[in-house]
Structures are given as C-alpha cells and as structure tokens.
PDB file of C-alpha atoms in Angstrom:
ATOM      1  CA  ALA K  60       4.087 -13.915  12.574  1.00 73.00           C
ATOM      2  CA  GLN K  61       5.298 -10.717  10.973  1.00 82.00           C
ATOM      3  CA  SER K  62       3.124  -7.707  11.554  1.00 89.00           C
ATOM      4  CA  VAL K  63       2.982  -3.966  11.926  1.00 93.00           C
ATOM      5  CA  ALA K  64       0.731  -2.042  14.288  1.00 95.00           C
ATOM      6  CA  GLN K  65      -0.492   1.533  14.265  1.00 96.00           C
ATOM      7  CA  PRO K  66      -2.039   2.022  17.697  1.00 96.00           C
ATOM      8  CA  GLU K  67      -3.857   5.288  16.925  1.00 96.00           C
ATOM      9  CA  ASP K  68      -6.782   5.468  14.524  1.00 95.00           C
ATOM     10  CA  GLN K  69      -6.567   9.259  14.484  1.00 97.00           C
ATOM     11  CA  VAL K  70      -4.074  11.917  15.527  1.00 98.00           C
ATOM     12  CA  ASN K  71      -5.131  15.534  15.946  1.00 97.00           C
ATOM     13  CA  VAL K  72      -2.595  18.344  15.957  1.00 98.00           C
ATOM     14  CA  ALA K  73      -2.687  22.110  15.571  1.00 97.00           C
ATOM     15  CA  GLU K  74      -0.946  23.690  12.604  1.00 97.00           C
ATOM     16  CA  GLY K  75       2.618  24.642  13.456  1.00 97.00           C
ATOM     17  CA  ASN K  76       2.930  22.053  16.231  1.00 97.00           C
ATOM     18  CA  PRO K  77       5.118  18.958  15.942  1.00 97.00           C
ATOM     19  CA  LEU K  78       3.404  15.740  14.989  1.00 97.00           C
ATOM     20  CA  THR K  79       4.108  12.070  15.625  1.00 97.00           C
ATOM     21  CA  VAL K  80       2.352   9.088  14.069  1.00 98.00           C
ATOM     22  CA  LYS K  81       3.242   5.840  15.807  1.00 98.00           C
ATOM     23  CA  CYS K  82       4.183   2.472  14.338  1.00 98.00           C
ATOM     24  CA  THR K  83       5.527  -0.688  15.911  1.00 97.00           C
ATOM     25  CA  TYR K  84       6.611  -3.819  14.113  1.00 95.00           C
ATOM     26  CA  SER K  85       7.209  -7.480  14.727  1.00 92.00           C
ATOM     27  CA  VAL K  86       9.573  -9.329  12.417  1.00 85.00           C
ATOM     28  CA  SER K  87      12.239 -11.943  12.844  1.00 80.00           C
ATOM     29  CA  GLY K  88      15.360 -10.436  11.369  1.00 80.00           C
ATOM     30  CA  ASN K  89      16.313  -6.983  10.160  1.00 81.00           C
ATOM     31  CA  PRO K  90      13.238  -5.069   9.051  1.00 87.00           C
ATOM     32  CA  TYR K  91      12.711  -2.990   5.947  1.00 88.00           C
ATOM     33  CA  LEU K  92      10.227  -0.316   7.062  1.00 92.00           C
ATOM     34  CA  PHE K  93       8.163   2.133   5.048  1.00 93.00           C
ATOM     35  CA  TRP K  94       5.749   5.021   5.443  1.00 96.00           C
ATOM     36  CA  TYR K  95       3.118   5.868   2.850  1.00 96.00           C
ATOM     37  CA  VAL K  96       0.575   8.697   2.698  1.00 96.00           C
ATOM     38  CA  GLN K  97      -2.873   8.616   1.133  1.00 95.00           C
ATOM     39  CA  TYR K  98      -4.816  11.776   0.325  1.00 92.00           C
ATOM     40  CA  PRO K  99      -8.616  11.494  -0.068  1.00 87.00           C
ATOM     41  CA  ASN K 100      -9.688   9.351  -3.017  1.00 81.00           C
ATOM     42  CA  ARG K 101      -6.097   8.823  -4.144  1.00 86.00           C
ATOM     43  CA  GLY K 102      -3.604   5.957  -4.156  1.00 89.00           C
ATOM     44  CA  LEU K 103      -0.745   5.600  -1.702  1.00 92.00           C
ATOM     45  CA  GLN K 104       2.381   7.701  -2.111  1.00 92.00           C
ATOM     46  CA  PHE K 105       5.774   6.656  -0.795  1.00 91.00           C
ATOM     47  CA  LEU K 106       7.149   8.945   1.951  1.00 94.00           C
ATOM     48  CA  LEU K 107      10.293   7.299   3.272  1.00 93.00           C
ATOM     49  CA  LYS K 108      11.971   4.020   4.137  1.00 92.00           C
ATOM     50  CA  TYR K 109      14.466   2.514   6.537  1.00 92.00           C
ATOM     51  CA  ILE K 110      16.700  -0.260   5.285  1.00 88.00           C
ATOM     52  CA  THR K 111      19.930   0.123   7.203  1.00 84.00           C
ATOM     53  CA  GLY K 112      22.268   2.800   8.526  1.00 86.00           C
ATOM     54  CA  ASP K 113      21.271   5.997  10.304  1.00 90.00           C
ATOM     55  CA  ASN K 114      18.254   5.491  12.562  1.00 92.00           C
ATOM     56  CA  LEU K 115      16.799   8.866  11.551  1.00 95.00           C
ATOM     57  CA  VAL K 116      15.448   8.753   8.033  1.00 95.00           C
ATOM     58  CA  LYS K 117      14.362  11.845   6.122  1.00 95.00           C
ATOM     59  CA  GLY K 118      11.685  11.715   3.478  1.00 92.00           C
ATOM     60  CA  SER K 119       9.326  13.743   1.349  1.00 90.00           C
ATOM     61  CA  TYR K 120       7.385  16.851   2.427  1.00 91.00           C
ATOM     62  CA  GLY K 121       9.583  17.443   5.484  1.00 95.00           C
ATOM     63  CA  PHE K 122       8.708  14.148   7.168  1.00 96.00           C
ATOM     64  CA  GLU K 123      11.210  12.006   9.010  1.00 97.00           C
ATOM     65  CA  ALA K 124      11.042   8.742  10.906  1.00 97.00           C
ATOM     66  CA  GLU K 125      13.102   7.272  13.690  1.00 96.00           C
ATOM     67  CA  PHE K 126      13.965   3.587  13.746  1.00 95.00           C
ATOM     68  CA  ASN K 127      14.284   2.227  17.287  1.00 95.00           C
ATOM     69  CA  LYS K 128      15.348  -1.401  17.357  1.00 93.00           C
ATOM     70  CA  SER K 129      15.015  -1.874  21.116  1.00 93.00           C
ATOM     71  CA  GLN K 130      11.439  -0.607  21.087  1.00 94.00           C
ATOM     72  CA  THR K 131      10.668  -2.146  17.657  1.00 94.00           C
ATOM     73  CA  SER K 132       9.234   1.176  16.569  1.00 96.00           C
ATOM     74  CA  PHE K 133       9.348   3.370  13.494  1.00 97.00           C
ATOM     75  CA  HIS K 134       7.459   6.550  14.356  1.00 98.00           C
ATOM     76  CA  LEU K 135       6.770   9.191  11.728  1.00 98.00           C
ATOM     77  CA  LYS K 136       7.516  12.783  12.717  1.00 97.00           C
ATOM     78  CA  LYS K 137       7.406  16.317  11.442  1.00 97.00           C
ATOM     79  CA  PRO K 138       8.632  19.379  13.362  1.00 96.00           C
ATOM     80  CA  SER K 139       5.829  21.702  12.208  1.00 97.00           C
ATOM     81  CA  ALA K 140       2.514  20.384  10.891  1.00 97.00           C
ATOM     82  CA  LEU K 141       0.654  21.906   7.957  1.00 97.00           C
ATOM     83  CA  VAL K 142      -3.066  21.705   7.241  1.00 96.00           C
ATOM     84  CA  SER K 143      -2.112  20.107   3.920  1.00 95.00           C
ATOM     85  CA  ASP K 144      -0.510  17.205   5.850  1.00 96.00           C
ATOM     86  CA  SER K 145      -4.006  16.018   6.760  1.00 97.00           C
ATOM     87  CA  ALA K 146      -4.257  12.544   5.249  1.00 97.00           C
ATOM     88  CA  LEU K 147      -4.189   8.830   6.013  1.00 96.00           C
ATOM     89  CA  TYR K 148      -0.773   7.445   6.875  1.00 97.00           C
ATOM     90  CA  PHE K 149       0.268   3.817   6.552  1.00 96.00           C
ATOM     91  CA  CYS K 150       3.258   2.079   8.052  1.00 96.00           C
ATOM     92  CA  ALA K 151       4.509  -1.067   6.297  1.00 93.00           C
ATOM     93  CA  VAL K 152       7.171  -3.728   6.721  1.00 90.00           C
ATOM     94  CA  ARG K 153       8.638  -5.925   4.054  1.00 85.00           C
ATOM     95  CA  ASP K 154       7.575  -9.540   4.368  1.00 78.00           C
ATOM     96  CA  LEU K 155      10.932 -11.228   4.889  1.00 72.00           C
ATOM     97  CA  ARG K 156       9.533 -14.535   3.661  1.00 71.00           C
ATOM     98  CA  SER K 157       8.647 -13.079   0.278  1.00 64.00           C
ATOM     99  CA  GLY K 158      12.155 -12.953  -1.157  1.00 63.00           C
ATOM    100  CA  ALA K 159      12.367 -11.080  -4.413  1.00 55.00           C
ATOM    101  CA  THR K 160       8.609 -10.703  -4.588  1.00 61.00           C
ATOM    102  CA  ASN K 161       8.962  -7.824  -2.127  1.00 69.00           C
ATOM    103  CA  LYS K 162       5.553  -8.084  -0.567  1.00 80.00           C
ATOM    104  CA  LEU K 163       4.723  -5.493   2.064  1.00 86.00           C
ATOM    105  CA  ILE K 164       2.607  -5.948   5.178  1.00 88.00           C
ATOM    106  CA  PHE K 165       0.609  -2.816   5.976  1.00 91.00           C
ATOM    107  CA  GLY K 166      -0.746  -1.400   9.202  1.00 93.00           C
ATOM    108  CA  THR K 167      -4.369  -0.322   9.520  1.00 94.00           C
ATOM    109  CA  GLY K 168      -3.584   3.334   8.950  1.00 95.00           C
ATOM    110  CA  THR K 169      -3.694   6.503  11.056  1.00 97.00           C
ATOM    111  CA  LEU K 170      -5.760   9.496  10.062  1.00 96.00           C
ATOM    112  CA  LEU K 171      -3.861  12.713  10.690  1.00 97.00           C
ATOM    113  CA  ALA K 172      -6.015  15.802  11.138  1.00 97.00           C
ATOM    114  CA  VAL K 173      -4.220  19.148  11.303  1.00 97.00           C
ATOM    115  CA  GLN K 174      -6.378  22.011  12.555  1.00 96.00           C
ATOM    116  CA  PRO K 175      -5.687  25.565  11.352  1.00 94.00           C
TER     117      PRO K 175
ATOM    118  CA  ASP R  13       8.432   8.811 -12.775  1.00 66.00           C
ATOM    119  CA  VAL R  14       6.800   5.445 -12.408  1.00 64.00           C
ATOM    120  CA  LYS R  15       3.235   5.503 -13.501  1.00 90.00           C
ATOM    121  CA  VAL R  16       0.672   2.935 -12.444  1.00 95.00           C
ATOM    122  CA  THR R  17      -2.670   3.519 -14.117  1.00 95.00           C
ATOM    123  CA  GLN R  18      -5.975   2.051 -13.029  1.00 95.00           C
ATOM    124  CA  SER R  19      -8.424   2.553 -15.852  1.00 88.00           C
ATOM    125  CA  SER R  20     -11.589   2.911 -13.771  1.00 90.00           C
ATOM    126  CA  ARG R  21     -11.656   5.268 -10.793  1.00 92.00           C
ATOM    127  CA  TYR R  22     -15.301   4.676  -9.877  1.00 94.00           C
ATOM    128  CA  LEU R  23     -17.544   1.750 -10.770  1.00 95.00           C
ATOM    129  CA  VAL R  24     -21.076   0.786  -9.772  1.00 97.00           C
ATOM    130  CA  LYS R  25     -22.109  -2.785 -10.487  1.00 96.00           C
ATOM    131  CA  ARG R  26     -24.995  -5.070  -9.600  1.00 97.00           C
ATOM    132  CA  THR R  27     -24.779  -8.264  -7.596  1.00 97.00           C
ATOM    133  CA  GLY R  28     -23.818 -11.179  -9.828  1.00 97.00           C
ATOM    134  CA  GLU R  29     -22.152  -9.100 -12.519  1.00 97.00           C
ATOM    135  CA  LYS R  30     -18.661  -9.931 -13.734  1.00 97.00           C
ATOM    136  CA  VAL R  31     -16.269  -7.082 -13.032  1.00 97.00           C
ATOM    137  CA  PHE R  32     -12.865  -6.375 -14.555  1.00 96.00           C
ATOM    138  CA  LEU R  33     -10.396  -3.979 -12.936  1.00 97.00           C
ATOM    139  CA  GLU R  34      -7.443  -3.113 -15.135  1.00 97.00           C
ATOM    140  CA  CYS R  35      -3.987  -1.927 -14.093  1.00 97.00           C
ATOM    141  CA  VAL R  36      -1.079  -0.895 -16.327  1.00 97.00           C
ATOM    142  CA  GLN R  37       2.455   0.133 -15.286  1.00 95.00           C
ATOM    143  CA  ASP R  38       5.086   1.693 -17.496  1.00 94.00           C
ATOM    144  CA  MET R  39       8.328   0.867 -15.645  1.00 87.00           C
ATOM    145  CA  ASP R  40       8.906  -2.719 -16.705  1.00 89.00           C
ATOM    146  CA  HIS R  41       8.282  -3.989 -13.160  1.00 89.00           C
ATOM    147  CA  GLU R  42       8.072  -7.728 -12.729  1.00 89.00           C
ATOM    148  CA  ASN R  43       5.955  -7.711  -9.578  1.00 90.00           C
ATOM    149  CA  MET R  44       2.393  -6.485  -9.555  1.00 93.00           C
ATOM    150  CA  PHE R  45      -0.134  -6.572  -6.733  1.00 94.00           C
ATOM    151  CA  TRP R  46      -3.823  -6.094  -6.083  1.00 96.00           C
ATOM    152  CA  TYR R  47      -4.823  -4.844  -2.645  1.00 96.00           C
ATOM    153  CA  ARG R  48      -8.192  -4.155  -1.162  1.00 96.00           C
ATOM    154  CA  GLN R  49      -8.582  -1.237   1.272  1.00 94.00           C
ATOM    155  CA  ASP R  50     -11.350  -1.080   3.861  1.00 93.00           C
ATOM    156  CA  PRO R  51     -11.701   1.302   6.831  1.00 88.00           C
ATOM    157  CA  GLY R  52     -10.107  -0.099   9.959  1.00 86.00           C
ATOM    158  CA  LEU R  53      -8.581  -3.025   8.092  1.00 90.00           C
ATOM    159  CA  GLY R  54      -5.811  -1.288   6.186  1.00 89.00           C
ATOM    160  CA  LEU R  55      -4.599  -2.864   2.965  1.00 92.00           C
ATOM    161  CA  ARG R  56      -5.091  -6.559   2.410  1.00 93.00           C
ATOM    162  CA  LEU R  57      -3.362  -8.438  -0.393  1.00 92.00           C
ATOM    163  CA  ILE R  58      -5.693 -10.227  -2.806  1.00 96.00           C
ATOM    164  CA  TYR R  59      -3.314 -11.576  -5.447  1.00 95.00           C
ATOM    165  CA  PHE R  60       0.108 -10.832  -6.788  1.00 92.00           C
ATOM    166  CA  SER R  61       2.067 -11.725  -9.894  1.00 93.00           C
ATOM    167  CA  TYR R  62       5.822 -11.960 -10.260  1.00 88.00           C
ATOM    168  CA  ASP R  63       5.956 -12.576 -14.021  1.00 89.00           C
ATOM    169  CA  VAL R  64       3.779 -12.943 -17.070  1.00 93.00           C
ATOM    170  CA  LYS R  65       1.193 -15.693 -16.575  1.00 91.00           C
ATOM    171  CA  MET R  66       2.471 -16.276 -13.017  1.00 91.00           C
ATOM    172  CA  LYS R  67       0.263 -15.528 -10.041  1.00 92.00           C
ATOM    173  CA  GLU R  68      -0.004 -16.334  -6.373  1.00 91.00           C
ATOM    174  CA  LYS R  69      -2.789 -15.939  -3.867  1.00 92.00           C
ATOM    175  CA  GLY R  70      -2.506 -13.299  -1.225  1.00 91.00           C
ATOM    176  CA  ASP R  71      -4.336 -13.153   2.072  1.00 89.00           C
ATOM    177  CA  ILE R  72      -7.913 -12.794   0.764  1.00 95.00           C
ATOM    178  CA  PRO R  73      -8.207 -14.377  -2.703  1.00 96.00           C
ATOM    179  CA  GLU R  74     -11.705 -15.818  -2.315  1.00 96.00           C
ATOM    180  CA  GLY R  75     -14.131 -14.451  -4.888  1.00 96.00           C
ATOM    181  CA  TYR R  76     -11.357 -13.009  -7.063  1.00 97.00           C
ATOM    182  CA  SER R  77      -9.146 -14.116  -9.923  1.00 97.00           C
ATOM    183  CA  VAL R  78      -6.384 -12.378 -11.860  1.00 97.00           C
ATOM    184  CA  SER R  79      -4.837 -12.331 -15.302  1.00 97.00           C
ATOM    185  CA  ARG R  80      -1.321 -11.312 -16.384  1.00 97.00           C
ATOM    186  CA  GLU R  81      -0.966 -11.843 -20.127  1.00 96.00           C
ATOM    187  CA  LYS R  82       1.504  -8.997 -20.640  1.00 96.00           C
ATOM    188  CA  LYS R  83       4.200  -7.740 -18.314  1.00 95.00           C
ATOM    189  CA  GLU R  84       2.720  -4.259 -18.020  1.00 96.00           C
ATOM    190  CA  ARG R  85      -0.890  -5.274 -17.366  1.00 97.00           C
ATOM    191  CA  PHE R  86      -2.451  -6.976 -14.352  1.00 97.00           C
ATOM    192  CA  SER R  87      -6.200  -7.479 -14.235  1.00 97.00           C
ATOM    193  CA  LEU R  88      -8.396  -8.278 -11.246  1.00 98.00           C
ATOM    194  CA  ILE R  89     -11.606 -10.171 -11.994  1.00 97.00           C
ATOM    195  CA  LEU R  90     -14.665 -10.538  -9.813  1.00 97.00           C
ATOM    196  CA  GLU R  91     -16.485 -13.485 -11.387  1.00 94.00           C
ATOM    197  CA  SER R  92     -19.785 -12.747  -9.656  1.00 96.00           C
ATOM    198  CA  ALA R  93     -19.761  -9.513  -7.707  1.00 97.00           C
ATOM    199  CA  SER R  94     -21.263  -9.449  -4.232  1.00 97.00           C
ATOM    200  CA  THR R  95     -22.095  -6.560  -1.924  1.00 97.00           C
ATOM    201  CA  ASN R  96     -19.253  -7.493   0.438  1.00 96.00           C
ATOM    202  CA  GLN R  97     -16.827  -6.749  -2.377  1.00 98.00           C
ATOM    203  CA  THR R  98     -17.727  -3.070  -2.231  1.00 97.00           C
ATOM    204  CA  SER R  99     -14.341  -1.516  -1.523  1.00 96.00           C
ATOM    205  CA  MET R 100     -11.371   0.507  -2.755  1.00 95.00           C
ATOM    206  CA  TYR R 101      -9.048  -1.586  -4.909  1.00 97.00           C
ATOM    207  CA  LEU R 102      -5.410  -0.574  -5.248  1.00 96.00           C
ATOM    208  CA  CYS R 103      -2.908  -1.846  -7.786  1.00 96.00           C
ATOM    209  CA  ALA R 104       0.830  -1.605  -7.149  1.00 94.00           C
ATOM    210  CA  SER R 105       4.062  -2.644  -8.809  1.00 91.00           C
ATOM    211  CA  THR R 106       7.719  -3.059  -7.912  1.00 86.00           C
ATOM    212  CA  LEU R 107      10.949  -4.490  -9.220  1.00 79.00           C
ATOM    213  CA  ARG R 108      11.670  -8.151  -8.656  1.00 72.00           C
ATOM    214  CA  LEU R 109      15.186  -8.121  -7.327  1.00 65.00           C
ATOM    215  CA  ALA R 110      16.434  -9.936  -4.283  1.00 52.00           C
ATOM    216  CA  GLY R 111      18.326  -6.861  -3.195  1.00 54.00           C
ATOM    217  CA  ALA R 112      15.601  -4.379  -4.002  1.00 60.00           C
ATOM    218  CA  THR R 113      14.266  -2.454  -1.078  1.00 66.00           C
ATOM    219  CA  GLY R 114      10.671  -3.225  -1.839  1.00 66.00           C
ATOM    220  CA  GLU R 115       9.215   0.208  -2.445  1.00 79.00           C
ATOM    221  CA  LEU R 116       5.792  -0.161  -4.021  1.00 86.00           C
ATOM    222  CA  PHE R 117       4.329   2.220  -6.588  1.00 90.00           C
ATOM    223  CA  PHE R 118       0.566   2.554  -6.408  1.00 93.00           C
ATOM    224  CA  GLY R 119      -2.185   3.484  -8.810  1.00 95.00           C
ATOM    225  CA  GLU R 120      -4.902   5.979  -7.902  1.00 94.00           C
ATOM    226  CA  GLY R 121      -7.335   3.292  -6.865  1.00 94.00           C
ATOM    227  CA  SER R 122     -10.664   1.979  -8.157  1.00 95.00           C
ATOM    228  CA  ARG R 123     -13.650   2.478  -5.908  1.00 94.00           C
ATOM    229  CA  LEU R 124     -16.174  -0.275  -6.573  1.00 97.00           C
ATOM    230  CA  THR R 125     -19.741  -0.233  -5.307  1.00 97.00           C
ATOM    231  CA  VAL R 126     -21.817  -3.403  -5.686  1.00 97.00           C
ATOM    232  CA  LEU R 127     -25.561  -2.908  -5.332  1.00 96.00           C
TER     233      LEU R 127
END
C-alpha cells in the first residue's frame, strides 16, 4: 500500500537554529512528493515538490527538502528557523494509482514550534 | 493566483441537521476534493470529483454526499449531522492532466461543530 509517514508529532527548535522535519514514504514506482504548511485556522499552502531531477528541492520561505531514494525519505529543512515558521507541516505523496485525478496521500502532520 | 473559496469558515449545527459546505474555485480546475482534518489523523479524503456531475468516494465517505453541478463549485453535504462529524473540512482543487504534477490548491477550511 502507498503511504507516507511523519514520525514526529512535534519538533521544537530555537530561533536561528537549523530545523528538520522528517518524512518517509512507501510507493511502488517513482514518487511525486510534496510539502505543505498550515498556519492556525487556515488551509494548507504548498511549499515545495519533488518530481524528478536534483535531489535537493528549494521552495517557499527559504525551505528546502532532500529526496533520498535509498532511504525513501523526503525531509524538510531550513538553515535558520524563524518564530514565524511555527506551524503544522504535512508531507504528501501522489497516489500513483489515481492517474490524472492526482490524488495525494497525506501524512499525519508535524507541529513545528520555534522558540524565540 | 488560484483561489479556492469556502463560504463558511465556522459553523455550529445540531445533531440531525442537514449541513451544506460550499467550495468554489476560479482556475477552471477539473479535479476537486473534500478532505477532513482531525488531530493525529492528518487529512483524510471524503469524496472527489473529476468533472461536472462526476464523483468518486474517497477513504471515508460514510455519512457524506457531494454535488458538482458546475465546474467551479463542489458541495459537501452532511444529510444528518452527528457529533463525530465535528471537524475541520478542507476543499482543494487541481488540474486533471496525466502529466500534471498534482499540486493541490486548498481553501481556508470550514470548521464544523455539531452539538
């Protein structure tokens, strides 16, 4: 079965320190991988995606993610965290069975808390 | 920019009431989705639609129905609301192309409380 896992419910980091939010996936075939961010009482906003090519993907707000095929991971990173980065982060993988419907399978989310 | 608008941000309903959640997108997207978000469970797909009047069940369709009479509008209907349907409901849309990368565009969400 296709799935995505976010092993940490919450990540705490001090402002100015690097941050990592972990994601692992399980799909048969080449994955399309996504990161979304959700601020309190808001919808999800697209951050970045990996489809093919360079394993390091750069996205919005200074975030980047590294695709690692051997470890089936797609961790979200930022060199220097800001308090305003505090939010709920979701990893997602495209359901390869969905064809042109482009359904996504989401992880359970990781709450990032950046302390000043 | 793509805009997905959910007409009701906050609703409070009573058990047994019929509830309509409306979603409109302005980018001519074929695919539209309704997700439910609950703490610790992430986003779960309720229903999706890939064209006008076309719909398919997602992972948790029980207790819900949908309507897609126009391309831009996708409605979620709770025929008889129950307390276990208290949740955040998220609408999303995307292009229907085999080569599309699948990026979803989300509305702001509708937080429903059923008393």
